[in-house]
């Protein structure tokens, strides 16, 4: 499945199912084939996303610290972290909210 996020305020944004579902969870939303984020829902969604990003980065830092303490090899950072993966959707949400337009997918 492919998620296509749309808003009258932005260009369409496409994400594969696994990445789209991960970003939706980070926004505090249950992944679903169809959905909507209203302008007034954007601030709490972005706060949830920010918390998920901080949590992911802290978890990786803890893994690095544990590896250093044990004298083992450092873990390899994922090629794309949540911060990078979610950035286009964050921008789309901010632009949609500023224009007073919803962001939808699956419609």
GROMACS .gro file of N, CA and C in nm:
model
  321
    1UNK      N    1   0.085  -0.118   0.000
    1UNK     CA    2   0.000   0.000   0.000
    1UNK      C    3   0.089   0.124   0.000
    2UNK      N    4   0.041   0.226  -0.062
    2UNK     CA    5   0.111   0.353  -0.068
    2UNK      C    6   0.023   0.460  -0.003
    3UNK      N    7   0.079   0.533   0.091
    3UNK     CA    8   0.007   0.646   0.150
    3UNK      C    9   0.033   0.768   0.062
    4UNK      N   10  -0.075   0.838   0.026
    4UNK     CA   11  -0.064   0.964  -0.047
    4UNK      C   12  -0.132   1.069   0.039
    5UNK      N   13  -0.051   1.157   0.098
    5UNK     CA   14  -0.102   1.264   0.183
    5UNK      C   15  -0.130   1.384   0.094
    6UNK      N   16  -0.251   1.442   0.108
    6UNK     CA   17  -0.294   1.552   0.021
    6UNK      C   18  -0.350   1.667   0.102
    7UNK      N   19  -0.328   1.786   0.050
    7UNK     CA   20  -0.389   1.906   0.107
    7UNK      C   21  -0.397   2.010  -0.004
    8UNK      N   22  -0.497   2.095   0.004
    8UNK     CA   23  -0.508   2.204  -0.093
    8UNK      C   24  -0.393   2.303  -0.077
    9UNK      N   25  -0.323   2.297   0.036
    9UNK     CA   26  -0.214   2.392   0.064
    9UNK      C   27  -0.076   2.340   0.026
   10UNK      N   28  -0.067   2.211  -0.015
   10UNK     CA   29   0.064   2.153  -0.043
   10UNK      C   30   0.057   2.058  -0.162
   11UNK      N   31   0.173   2.019  -0.209
   11UNK     CA   32   0.180   1.914  -0.310
   11UNK      C   33   0.154   1.780  -0.242
   12UNK      N   34   0.118   1.680  -0.322
   12UNK     CA   35   0.097   1.546  -0.268
   12UNK      C   36   0.229   1.490  -0.215
   13UNK      N   37   0.218   1.411  -0.112
   13UNK     CA   38   0.335   1.348  -0.050
   13UNK      C   39   0.308   1.198  -0.043
   14UNK      N   40   0.400   1.118  -0.096
   14UNK     CA   41   0.383   0.974  -0.099
   14UNK      C   42   0.481   0.906  -0.004
   15UNK      N   43   0.430   0.802   0.065
   15UNK     CA   44   0.514   0.720   0.153
   15UNK      C   45   0.470   0.575   0.139
   16UNK      N   46   0.567   0.485   0.147
   16UNK     CA   47   0.533   0.344   0.148
   16UNK      C   48   0.456   0.313   0.276
   17UNK      N   49   0.390   0.199   0.277
   17UNK     CA   50   0.306   0.163   0.391
   17UNK      C   51   0.383   0.161   0.522
   18UNK      N   52   0.497   0.094   0.524
   18UNK     CA   53   0.572   0.082   0.650
   18UNK      C   54   0.617   0.218   0.702
   19UNK      N   55   0.661   0.306   0.614
   19UNK     CA   56   0.707   0.438   0.659
   19UNK      C   57   0.589   0.529   0.692
   20UNK      N   58   0.484   0.523   0.613
   20UNK     CA   59   0.365   0.603   0.641
   20UNK      C   60   0.302   0.567   0.775
   21UNK      N   61   0.294   0.436   0.803
   21UNK     CA   62   0.237   0.393   0.930
   21UNK      C   63   0.325   0.437   1.048
   22UNK      N   64   0.456   0.429   1.030
   22UNK     CA   65   0.546   0.472   1.137
   22UNK      C   66   0.531   0.620   1.168
   23UNK      N   67   0.521   0.701   1.065
   23UNK     CA   68   0.507   0.845   1.085
   23UNK      C   69   0.370   0.877   1.145
   24UNK      N   70   0.265   0.807   1.099
   24UNK     CA   71   0.133   0.830   1.158
   24UNK      C   72   0.132   0.796   1.307
   25UNK      N   73   0.196   0.685   1.344
   25UNK     CA   74   0.204   0.651   1.487
   25UNK      C   75   0.278   0.759   1.565
   26UNK      N   76   0.386   0.810   1.506
   26UNK     CA   77   0.463   0.916   1.572
   26UNK      C   78   0.379   1.042   1.589
   27UNK      N   79   0.285   1.065   1.498
   27UNK     CA   80   0.195   1.180   1.508
   27UNK      C   81   0.083   1.156   1.609
   28UNK      N   82   0.078   1.034   1.665
   28UNK     CA   83  -0.028   1.002   1.760
   28UNK      C   84  -0.155   0.954   1.693
   29UNK      N   85  -0.145   0.913   1.568
   29UNK     CA   86  -0.261   0.866   1.492
   29UNK      C   87  -0.251   0.715   1.473
   30UNK      N   88  -0.364   0.648   1.468
   30UNK     CA   89  -0.366   0.507   1.434
   30UNK      C   90  -0.356   0.496   1.282
   31UNK      N   91  -0.265   0.414   1.232
   31UNK     CA   92  -0.258   0.396   1.087
   31UNK      C   93  -0.390   0.342   1.034
   32UNK      N   94  -0.435   0.399   0.925
   32UNK     CA   95  -0.560   0.357   0.862
   32UNK      C   96  -0.551   0.389   0.713
   33UNK      N   97  -0.624   0.317   0.631
   33UNK     CA   98  -0.620   0.344   0.487
   33UNK      C   99  -0.666   0.486   0.451
   34UNK      N  100  -0.755   0.542   0.532
   34UNK     CA  101  -0.803   0.677   0.509
   34UNK      C  102  -0.794   0.756   0.639
   35UNK      N  103  -0.772   0.886   0.626
   35UNK     CA  104  -0.768   0.968   0.745
   35UNK      C  105  -0.761   1.115   0.712
   36UNK      N  106  -0.771   1.194   0.818
   36UNK     CA  107  -0.768   1.339   0.804
   36UNK      C  108  -0.705   1.399   0.929
   37UNK      N  109  -0.627   1.503   0.909
   37UNK     CA  110  -0.576   1.584   1.020
   37UNK      C  111  -0.628   1.725   0.996
   38UNK      N  112  -0.716   1.770   1.084
   38UNK     CA  113  -0.773   1.903   1.073
   38UNK      C  114  -0.672   2.007   1.121
   39UNK      N  115  -0.684   2.131   1.076
   39UNK     CA  116  -0.587   2.234   1.117
   39UNK      C  117  -0.570   2.245   1.269
   40UNK      N  118  -0.678   2.234   1.344
   40UNK     CA  119  -0.668   2.246   1.489
   40UNK      C  120  -0.603   2.124   1.555
   41UNK      N  121  -0.589   2.014   1.481
   41UNK     CA  122  -0.525   1.894   1.533
   41UNK      C  123  -0.374   1.894   1.507
   42UNK      N  124  -0.325   1.988   1.429
   42UNK     CA  125  -0.183   1.989   1.392
   42UNK      C  126  -0.091   2.014   1.511
   43UNK      N  127  -0.114   2.115   1.596
   43UNK     CA  128  -0.020   2.137   1.707
   43UNK      C  129   0.001   2.014   1.797
   44UNK      N  130  -0.106   1.946   1.843
   44UNK     CA  131  -0.079   1.827   1.925
   44UNK      C  132  -0.013   1.714   1.845
   45UNK      N  133  -0.046   1.702   1.717
   45UNK     CA  134   0.018   1.599   1.634
   45UNK      C  135   0.167   1.626   1.621
   46UNK      N  136   0.205   1.752   1.601
   46UNK     CA  137   0.347   1.785   1.589
   46UNK      C  138   0.419   1.770   1.722
   47UNK      N  139   0.351   1.798   1.832
   47UNK     CA  140   0.412   1.776   1.964
   47UNK      C  141   0.438   1.627   1.986
   48UNK      N  142   0.345   1.543   1.943
   48UNK     CA  143   0.364   1.399   1.954
   48UNK      C  144   0.480   1.353   1.866
   49UNK      N  145   0.490   1.409   1.746
   49UNK     CA  146   0.600   1.377   1.655
   49UNK      C  147   0.734   1.418   1.717
   50UNK      N  148   0.740   1.538   1.772
   50UNK     CA  149   0.864   1.584   1.836
   50UNK      C  150   0.905   1.492   1.950
   51UNK      N  151   0.809   1.447   2.029
   51UNK     CA  152   0.839   1.356   2.140
   51UNK      C  153   0.892   1.223   2.087
   52UNK      N  154   0.833   1.173   1.979
   52UNK     CA  155   0.880   1.046   1.921
   52UNK      C  156   1.021   1.060   1.866
   53UNK      N  157   1.053   1.174   1.807
   53UNK     CA  158   1.188   1.198   1.755
   53UNK      C  159   1.289   1.201   1.869
   54UNK      N  160   1.257   1.273   1.976
   54UNK     CA  161   1.346   1.280   2.092
   54UNK      C  162   1.365   1.141   2.151
   55UNK      N  163   1.257   1.064   2.160
   55UNK     CA  164   1.264   0.928   2.215
   55UNK      C  165   1.355   0.840   2.129
   56UNK      N  166   1.340   0.846   1.997
   56UNK     CA  167   1.424   0.765   1.908
   56UNK      C  168   1.571   0.803   1.923
   57UNK      N  169   1.599   0.932   1.925
   57UNK     CA  170   1.738   0.978   1.937
   57UNK      C  171   1.797   0.941   2.073
   58UNK      N  172   1.718   0.950   2.179
   58UNK     CA  173   1.766   0.912   2.312
   58UNK      C  174   1.793   0.762   2.320
   59UNK      N  175   1.706   0.682   2.258
   59UNK     CA  176   1.726   0.537   2.258
   59UNK      C  177   1.855   0.500   2.185
   60UNK      N  178   1.881   0.566   2.073
   60UNK     CA  179   2.005   0.537   2.000
   60UNK      C  180   2.126   0.582   2.080
   61UNK      N  181   2.117   0.698   2.144
   61UNK     CA  182   2.228   0.746   2.227
   61UNK      C  183   2.255   0.649   2.342
   62UNK      N  184   2.150   0.591   2.399
   62UNK     CA  185   2.168   0.493   2.507
   62UNK      C  186   2.237   0.368   2.455
   63UNK      N  187   2.202   0.325   2.334
   63UNK     CA  188   2.271   0.210   2.273
   63UNK      C  189   2.419   0.240   2.253
   64UNK      N  190   2.449   0.360   2.205
   64UNK     CA  191   2.589   0.398   2.186
   64UNK      C  192   2.664   0.400   2.319
   65UNK      N  193   2.603   0.456   2.420
   65UNK     CA  194   2.667   0.465   2.552
   65UNK      C  195   2.691   0.326   2.609
   66UNK      N  196   2.594   0.237   2.594
   66UNK     CA  197   2.610   0.100   2.643
   66UNK      C  198   2.723   0.029   2.570
   67UNK      N  199   2.732   0.049   2.439
   67UNK     CA  200   2.840  -0.013   2.361
   67UNK      C  201   2.976   0.040   2.406
   68UNK      N  202   2.985   0.170   2.431
   68UNK     CA  203   3.111   0.229   2.478
   68UNK      C  204   3.149   0.172   2.615
   69UNK      N  205   3.050   0.162   2.703
   69UNK     CA  206   3.075   0.111   2.839
   69UNK      C  207   3.123  -0.034   2.836
   70UNK      N  208   3.071  -0.112   2.742
   70UNK     CA  209   3.110  -0.252   2.731
   70UNK      C  210   3.235  -0.271   2.646
   71UNK      N  211   3.280  -0.164   2.582
   71UNK     CA  212   3.397  -0.174   2.496
   71UNK      C  213   3.369  -0.244   2.364
   72UNK      N  214   3.244  -0.254   2.328
   72UNK     CA  215   3.206  -0.321   2.204
   72UNK      C  216   3.196  -0.223   2.089
   73UNK      N  217   3.162  -0.276   1.973
   73UNK     CA  218   3.148  -0.188   1.856
   73UNK      C  219   3.025  -0.099   1.871
   74UNK      N  220   3.036   0.021   1.820
   74UNK     CA  221   2.923   0.113   1.825
   74UNK      C  222   2.815   0.067   1.729
   75UNK      N  223   2.689   0.083   1.767
   75UNK     CA  224   2.581   0.045   1.676
   75UNK      C  225   2.579   0.138   1.555
   76UNK      N  226   2.534   0.084   1.444
   76UNK     CA  227   2.526   0.165   1.323
   76UNK      C  228   2.395   0.244   1.324
   77UNK      N  229   2.406   0.372   1.300
   77UNK     CA  230   2.288   0.458   1.295
   77UNK      C  231   2.205   0.419   1.173
   78UNK      N  232   2.072   0.411   1.187
   78UNK     CA  233   1.988   0.382   1.071
   78UNK      C  234   2.013   0.485   0.960
   79UNK      N  235   2.001   0.441   0.837
   79UNK     CA  236   2.026   0.530   0.723
   79UNK      C  237   1.934   0.652   0.727
   80UNK      N  238   1.811   0.631   0.768
   80UNK     CA  239   1.714   0.741   0.777
   80UNK      C  240   1.646   0.734   0.913
   81UNK      N  241   1.664   0.838   0.991
   81UNK     CA  242   1.601   0.846   1.122
   81UNK      C  243   1.462   0.909   1.107
   82UNK      N  244   1.381   0.897   1.210
   82UNK     CA  245   1.246   0.952   1.207
   82UNK      C  246   1.247   1.101   1.175
   83UNK      N  247   1.344   1.173   1.228
   83UNK     CA  248   1.352   1.318   1.204
   83UNK      C  249   1.354   1.347   1.053
   84UNK      N  250   1.435   1.273   0.977
   84UNK     CA  251   1.443   1.296   0.833
   84UNK      C  252   1.319   1.244   0.761
   85UNK      N  253   1.273   1.126   0.801
   85UNK     CA  254   1.160   1.065   0.732
   85UNK      C  255   1.034   1.149   0.748
   86UNK      N  256   1.015   1.209   0.864
   86UNK     CA  257   0.892   1.283   0.893
   86UNK      C  258   0.897   1.428   0.845
   87UNK      N  259   1.015   1.479   0.810
   87UNK     CA  260   1.028   1.620   0.775
   87UNK      C  261   0.931   1.666   0.665
   88UNK      N  262   0.918   1.594   0.553
   88UNK     CA  263   0.824   1.642   0.450
   88UNK      C  264   0.679   1.647   0.499
   89UNK      N  265   0.640   1.548   0.580
   89UNK     CA  266   0.503   1.549   0.632
   89UNK      C  267   0.485   1.660   0.734
   90UNK      N  268   0.587   1.687   0.813
   90UNK     CA  269   0.583   1.799   0.908
   90UNK      C  270   0.558   1.929   0.834
   91UNK      N  271   0.634   1.951   0.727
   91UNK     CA  272   0.617   2.074   0.649
   91UNK      C  273   0.477   2.081   0.589
   92UNK      N  274   0.428   1.969   0.537
   92UNK     CA  275   0.293   1.968   0.479
   92UNK      C  276   0.188   2.002   0.585
   93UNK      N  277   0.202   1.945   0.704
   93UNK     CA  278   0.107   1.975   0.811
   93UNK      C  279   0.113   2.122   0.852
   94UNK      N  280   0.233   2.176   0.864
   94UNK     CA  281   0.247   2.317   0.902
   94UNK      C  282   0.184   2.408   0.797
   95UNK      N  283   0.209   2.380   0.670
   95UNK     CA  284   0.153   2.462   0.562
   95UNK      C  285   0.001   2.449   0.555
   96UNK      N  286  -0.049   2.327   0.570
   96UNK     CA  287  -0.193   2.306   0.567
   96UNK      C  288  -0.261   2.380   0.682
   97UNK      N  289  -0.204   2.370   0.801
   97UNK     CA  290  -0.262   2.439   0.917
   97UNK      C  291  -0.259   2.590   0.899
   98UNK      N  292  -0.148   2.642   0.846
   98UNK     CA  293  -0.137   2.787   0.825
   98UNK      C  294  -0.241   2.836   0.725
   99UNK      N  295  -0.276   2.751   0.629
   99UNK     CA  296  -0.376   2.788   0.529
   99UNK      C  297  -0.518   2.753   0.574
  100UNK      N  298  -0.531   2.689   0.691
  100UNK     CA  299  -0.663   2.651   0.739
  100UNK      C  300  -0.723   2.535   0.663
  101UNK      N  301  -0.638   2.450   0.605
  101UNK     CA  302  -0.683   2.336   0.524
  101UNK      C  303  -0.648   2.205   0.593
  102UNK      N  304  -0.730   2.102   0.575
  102UNK     CA  305  -0.695   1.972   0.632
  102UNK      C  306  -0.591   1.900   0.546
  103UNK      N  307  -0.528   1.801   0.605
  103UNK     CA  308  -0.441   1.710   0.532
  103UNK      C  309  -0.511   1.574   0.536
  104UNK      N  310  -0.528   1.512   0.421
  104UNK     CA  311  -0.602   1.386   0.413
  104UNK      C  312  -0.515   1.280   0.345
  105UNK      N  313  -0.554   1.155   0.362
  105UNK     CA  314  -0.491   1.046   0.288
  105UNK      C  315  -0.596   0.939   0.261
  106UNK      N  316  -0.576   0.867   0.152
  106UNK     CA  317  -0.665   0.758   0.116
  106UNK      C  318  -0.798   0.801   0.055
  107UNK      N  319  -0.808   0.925   0.014
  107UNK     CA  320  -0.933   0.973  -0.048
  107UNK      C  321  -0.908   1.020  -0.189
   0.00000   0.00000   0.00000
